Amino acid sequence: MEKSSLQKILLALILLSAYTFIFGIMGVIEPVSSHATVTETAQTDLSEPENKPEPEETTTINVYNSIKPGLADYEAPVSSRLPPSFDPEPAETDLPQTTEATTSIIILDNEPPPETTTSATTAASTQPTPEPTTEATTAFEPPTSDETFQVIANGVVVTGSAFDIVSRVVQNEIGAAFHKEAVKAQAVAAYTYIKRQNMLGSTPSVALASVAHDRIKELVSEVLGQGIYYNNELIQSVYCASSAGYTASSVNVWGSDLPYLRSVKCAFDERYDPNFGRTATFTSSEIALNVLRHTGIELTGDPEGWLIILTRTDTVYVGDMSIGGKTTYLHNGNETKLTGRVFRERIMGFDLRSTAFDISYDRNTDRFTFTTYGYGHGAGMSQNGANILANYYNYDYIEILNYYYLGVEVR
């Protein structure tokens, strides 16, 4: 054969070999790829349907009717002043506006007068509100009910429909900007408290707004007539503006141990509550004057040793104190213990937001700084806490009430 013919035959064999090799490799790759697809499909078929709800996480929070996820088992910074058991909560990147609730102190029977209720203020105004606050476009028709309540407002006895009085109480306490479930929880708590007092022949002192927002009226109408019961009796449904990481038990506030008013951990307060970590400063002369005026104790010497916290109750609230080296003082002729409550209410005239506080003294400025946690007595339902639970954890009003009042039934 000619040399050129041999070259052509050799070239053809090389091309044929290359073709066979390339498509042989592709034949190996394709089945592998197909096998991967089949395997993935098989795994998908064995999994749970996509629309099946995720199982709820278990938490250390004791919610009686419905355990909600999300209040524990998350990494978050925790204040060093709180014990290691203070559970952190999940971070949020887009926080709605938090509106400070008014400080309303509802007292137990035969207890000292309540604190003065202050008007609501708004914090973090740059954030959107959780609920719309625009006026309703149509007039609200009140529910038909013959139930009447009697209360004392600004020293005047007021008698009116339960609907009107509860609506005006809720308006004064938290206003219309809170989440609807928090508003309904406040309505049920206020209704329960007033009704219980009236049934006992008492006329409770409350703060009434002159008029209630239509949104408040609509939400009150949805729950009007529902009360909070413990062993089939209406409870003392006290509430405050904010707790301090823990609610306060009634026995440590008023001396009455009510089973549904015991301390509850509120891990979310540190991150979300606007009253957590507020500061107030006073000169040493201001402190000395207040102490002398209300206790007769004269403070002398180094101010750094004037105010000593000896014990705490319910984890964070100041219990016994030493003031000027003394642990008691004479009040109306009776020897009385110096406590966080005495210091806040009597000595400082409620200038501190709560009895959960820390004290520091700066020699350079001669000033005491009090860092407070929470707002009010701390017992029962936290109004800001109710708003937090509704906004961040999807609690409804019954779950909120069961969170703060232990072992109760809402009906």
mmCIF file of N, CA, C and O in Angstrom, residues 276-320:
data_model
loop_
_atom_site.group_PDB
_atom_site.id
_atom_site.type_symbol
_atom_site.label_atom_id
_atom_site.label_comp_id
_atom_site.label_asym_id
_atom_site.label_seq_id
_atom_site.Cartn_x
_atom_site.Cartn_y
_atom_site.Cartn_z
ATOM 1 N N PHE A 276 -35.786 48.547 81.216
ATOM 2 C CA PHE A 276 -34.720 47.699 81.748
ATOM 3 C C PHE A 276 -33.389 48.425 81.634
ATOM 4 O O PHE A 276 -32.907 48.719 80.542
ATOM 5 N N GLY A 277 -32.780 48.773 82.796
ATOM 6 C CA GLY A 277 -31.473 49.412 82.788
ATOM 7 C C GLY A 277 -31.510 50.921 82.721
ATOM 8 O O GLY A 277 -30.555 51.543 82.260
ATOM 9 N N ARG A 278 -32.588 51.545 83.211
ATOM 10 C CA ARG A 278 -32.652 53.013 83.289
ATOM 11 C C ARG A 278 -31.785 53.495 84.459
ATOM 12 O O ARG A 278 -31.600 52.785 85.435
ATOM 13 N N THR A 279 -31.278 54.710 84.365
ATOM 14 C CA THR A 279 -30.452 55.244 85.444
ATOM 15 C C THR A 279 -31.025 56.559 85.973
ATOM 16 O O THR A 279 -31.661 57.321 85.233
ATOM 17 N N ALA A 280 -30.797 56.792 87.249
ATOM 18 C CA ALA A 280 -31.162 58.055 87.894
ATOM 19 C C ALA A 280 -30.025 58.431 88.836
ATOM 20 O O ALA A 280 -29.485 57.571 89.541
ATOM 21 N N THR A 281 -29.633 59.703 88.844
ATOM 22 C CA THR A 281 -28.504 60.146 89.673
ATOM 23 C C THR A 281 -28.951 61.186 90.694
ATOM 24 O O THR A 281 -29.850 61.991 90.430
ATOM 25 N N PHE A 282 -28.298 61.141 91.863
ATOM 26 C CA PHE A 282 -28.593 62.067 92.944
ATOM 27 C C PHE A 282 -27.278 62.425 93.643
ATOM 28 O O PHE A 282 -26.390 61.573 93.782
ATOM 29 N N THR A 283 -27.181 63.646 94.097
ATOM 30 C CA THR A 283 -25.995 64.040 94.856
ATOM 31 C C THR A 283 -26.066 63.416 96.248
ATOM 32 O O THR A 283 -27.142 63.025 96.717
ATOM 33 N N SER A 284 -24.922 63.345 96.906
ATOM 34 C CA SER A 284 -24.908 62.769 98.251
ATOM 35 C C SER A 284 -25.746 63.612 99.208
ATOM 36 O O SER A 284 -26.389 63.082 100.123
ATOM 37 N N SER A 285 -25.778 64.926 98.980
ATOM 38 C CA SER A 285 -26.585 65.781 99.855
ATOM 39 C C SER A 285 -28.071 65.527 99.667
ATOM 40 O O SER A 285 -28.860 65.577 100.626
ATOM 41 N N GLU A 286 -28.484 65.237 98.447
ATOM 42 C CA GLU A 286 -29.898 64.911 98.195
ATOM 43 C C GLU A 286 -30.283 63.619 98.903
ATOM 44 O O GLU A 286 -31.360 63.521 99.508
ATOM 45 N N ILE A 287 -29.419 62.609 98.812
ATOM 46 C CA ILE A 287 -29.695 61.340 99.487
ATOM 47 C C ILE A 287 -29.750 61.554 100.994
ATOM 48 O O ILE A 287 -30.679 61.079 101.682
ATOM 49 N N ALA A 288 -28.775 62.278 101.532
ATOM 50 C CA ALA A 288 -28.715 62.506 102.985
ATOM 51 C C ALA A 288 -29.956 63.236 103.468
ATOM 52 O O ALA A 288 -30.518 62.908 104.532
ATOM 53 N N LEU A 289 -30.417 64.224 102.701
ATOM 54 C CA LEU A 289 -31.596 64.990 103.094
ATOM 55 C C LEU A 289 -32.850 64.122 103.079
ATOM 56 O O LEU A 289 -33.661 64.173 104.019
ATOM 57 N N ASN A 290 -33.015 63.307 102.038
ATOM 58 C CA ASN A 290 -34.182 62.419 101.950
ATOM 59 C C ASN A 290 -34.200 61.409 103.095
ATOM 60 O O ASN A 290 -35.250 61.144 103.687
ATOM 61 N N VAL A 291 -33.043 60.827 103.370
ATOM 62 C CA VAL A 291 -32.972 59.830 104.440
ATOM 63 C C VAL A 291 -33.296 60.464 105.788
ATOM 64 O O VAL A 291 -34.068 59.911 106.593
ATOM 65 N N LEU A 292 -32.716 61.616 106.059
ATOM 66 C CA LEU A 292 -32.968 62.285 107.334
ATOM 67 C C LEU A 292 -34.431 62.682 107.474
ATOM 68 O O LEU A 292 -35.041 62.488 108.539
ATOM 69 N N ARG A 293 -35.006 63.211 106.425
ATOM 70 C CA ARG A 293 -36.389 63.688 106.466
ATOM 71 C C ARG A 293 -37.379 62.559 106.719
ATOM 72 O O ARG A 293 -38.353 62.728 107.444
ATOM 73 N N HIS A 294 -37.144 61.390 106.145
ATOM 74 C CA HIS A 294 -38.146 60.327 106.203
ATOM 75 C C HIS A 294 -37.838 59.228 107.205
ATOM 76 O O HIS A 294 -38.709 58.403 107.508
ATOM 77 N N THR A 295 -36.611 59.183 107.702
ATOM 78 C CA THR A 295 -36.281 58.125 108.660
ATOM 79 C C THR A 295 -35.649 58.662 109.939
ATOM 80 O O THR A 295 -35.582 57.931 110.938
ATOM 81 N N GLY A 296 -35.157 59.884 109.919
ATOM 82 C CA GLY A 296 -34.463 60.429 111.080
ATOM 83 C C GLY A 296 -33.029 59.975 111.184
ATOM 84 O O GLY A 296 -32.320 60.332 112.143
ATOM 85 N N ILE A 297 -32.556 59.211 110.201
ATOM 86 C CA ILE A 297 -31.179 58.725 110.213
ATOM 87 C C ILE A 297 -30.274 59.794 109.612
ATOM 88 O O ILE A 297 -30.508 60.269 108.490
ATOM 89 N N GLU A 298 -29.224 60.157 110.330
ATOM 90 C CA GLU A 298 -28.283 61.161 109.834
ATOM 91 C C GLU A 298 -27.083 60.452 109.222
ATOM 92 O O GLU A 298 -26.411 59.647 109.869
ATOM 93 N N LEU A 299 -26.836 60.745 107.951
ATOM 94 C CA LEU A 299 -25.729 60.119 107.236
ATOM 95 C C LEU A 299 -24.487 60.991 107.332
ATOM 96 O O LEU A 299 -24.506 62.178 106.978
ATOM 97 N N THR A 300 -23.402 60.404 107.809
ATOM 98 C CA THR A 300 -22.130 61.128 107.932
ATOM 99 C C THR A 300 -21.004 60.244 107.417
ATOM 100 O O THR A 300 -21.176 59.034 107.211
ATOM 101 N N GLY A 301 -19.848 60.847 107.230
ATOM 102 C CA GLY A 301 -18.690 60.072 106.799
ATOM 103 C C GLY A 301 -18.689 59.818 105.301
ATOM 104 O O GLY A 301 -19.285 60.557 104.517
ATOM 105 N N ASP A 302 -18.019 58.745 104.906
ATOM 106 C CA ASP A 302 -17.833 58.409 103.503
ATOM 107 C C ASP A 302 -19.158 57.969 102.876
ATOM 108 O O ASP A 302 -19.732 56.950 103.267
ATOM 109 N N PRO A 303 -19.677 58.689 101.868
ATOM 110 C CA PRO A 303 -20.958 58.322 101.249
ATOM 111 C C PRO A 303 -20.959 56.940 100.606
ATOM 112 O O PRO A 303 -22.026 56.334 100.458
ATOM 113 N N GLU A 304 -19.783 56.448 100.239
ATOM 114 C CA GLU A 304 -19.742 55.158 99.555
ATOM 115 C C GLU A 304 -20.297 54.038 100.435
ATOM 116 O O GLU A 304 -20.775 53.019 99.927
ATOM 117 N N GLY A 305 -20.269 54.199 101.732
ATOM 118 C CA GLY A 305 -20.777 53.160 102.622
ATOM 119 C C GLY A 305 -22.166 53.442 103.175
ATOM 120 O O GLY A 305 -22.636 52.723 104.055
ATOM 121 N N TRP A 306 -22.816 54.477 102.671
ATOM 122 C CA TRP A 306 -24.130 54.835 103.208
ATOM 123 C C TRP A 306 -25.220 53.816 102.872
ATOM 124 O O TRP A 306 -26.020 53.462 103.727
ATOM 125 N N LEU A 307 -25.264 53.372 101.613
ATOM 126 C CA LEU A 307 -26.365 52.537 101.129
ATOM 127 C C LEU A 307 -25.834 51.162 100.744
ATOM 128 O O LEU A 307 -25.081 51.030 99.770
ATOM 129 N N ILE A 308 -26.234 50.150 101.484
ATOM 130 C CA ILE A 308 -25.762 48.784 101.245
ATOM 131 C C ILE A 308 -26.963 47.869 101.041
ATOM 132 O O ILE A 308 -27.884 47.836 101.873
ATOM 133 N N ILE A 309 -26.972 47.126 99.934
ATOM 134 C CA ILE A 309 -28.015 46.119 99.680
ATOM 135 C C ILE A 309 -27.597 44.834 100.381
ATOM 136 O O ILE A 309 -26.532 44.281 100.097
ATOM 137 N N LEU A 310 -28.428 44.371 101.288
ATOM 138 C CA LEU A 310 -28.108 43.165 102.062
ATOM 139 C C LEU A 310 -28.695 41.902 101.448
ATOM 140 O O LEU A 310 -28.038 40.855 101.432
ATOM 141 N N THR A 311 -29.917 41.968 100.989
ATOM 142 C CA THR A 311 -30.570 40.783 100.415
ATOM 143 C C THR A 311 -31.379 41.184 99.192
ATOM 144 O O THR A 311 -31.702 42.360 98.986
ATOM 145 N N ARG A 312 -31.722 40.185 98.392
ATOM 146 C CA ARG A 312 -32.639 40.382 97.264
ATOM 147 C C ARG A 312 -33.764 39.358 97.352
ATOM 148 O O ARG A 312 -33.566 38.244 97.835
ATOM 149 N N THR A 313 -34.929 39.754 96.870
ATOM 150 C CA THR A 313 -36.071 38.844 96.806
ATOM 151 C C THR A 313 -36.419 38.599 95.348
ATOM 152 O O THR A 313 -36.190 39.464 94.495
ATOM 153 N N ASP A 314 -36.970 37.421 95.085
ATOM 154 C CA ASP A 314 -37.347 37.067 93.713
ATOM 155 C C ASP A 314 -36.217 37.368 92.730
ATOM 156 O O ASP A 314 -36.424 37.936 91.655
ATOM 157 N N THR A 315 -35.012 37.058 93.157
ATOM 158 C CA THR A 315 -33.780 37.118 92.359
ATOM 159 C C THR A 315 -33.235 38.526 92.162
ATOM 160 O O THR A 315 -32.034 38.760 92.317
ATOM 161 N N VAL A 316 -34.073 39.506 91.815
ATOM 162 C CA VAL A 316 -33.544 40.802 91.392
ATOM 163 C C VAL A 316 -34.015 41.993 92.221
ATOM 164 O O VAL A 316 -33.424 43.080 92.129
ATOM 165 N N TYR A 317 -35.067 41.840 93.023
ATOM 166 C CA TYR A 317 -35.608 42.977 93.767
ATOM 167 C C TYR A 317 -34.863 43.159 95.097
ATOM 168 O O TYR A 317 -34.534 42.182 95.769
ATOM 169 N N VAL A 318 -34.613 44.418 95.460
ATOM 170 C CA VAL A 318 -33.875 44.697 96.688
ATOM 171 C C VAL A 318 -34.747 44.365 97.891
ATOM 172 O O VAL A 318 -35.875 44.840 98.009
ATOM 173 N N GLY A 319 -34.189 43.545 98.796
ATOM 174 C CA GLY A 319 -34.899 43.187 100.025
ATOM 175 C C GLY A 319 -34.449 44.089 101.151
ATOM 176 O O GLY A 319 -34.776 45.275 101.202
ATOM 177 N N ASP A 320 -33.664 43.560 102.084
ATOM 178 C CA ASP A 320 -33.189 44.344 103.229
ATOM 179 C C ASP A 320 -32.026 45.248 102.816
ATOM 180 O O ASP A 320 -31.200 44.894 101.974
#
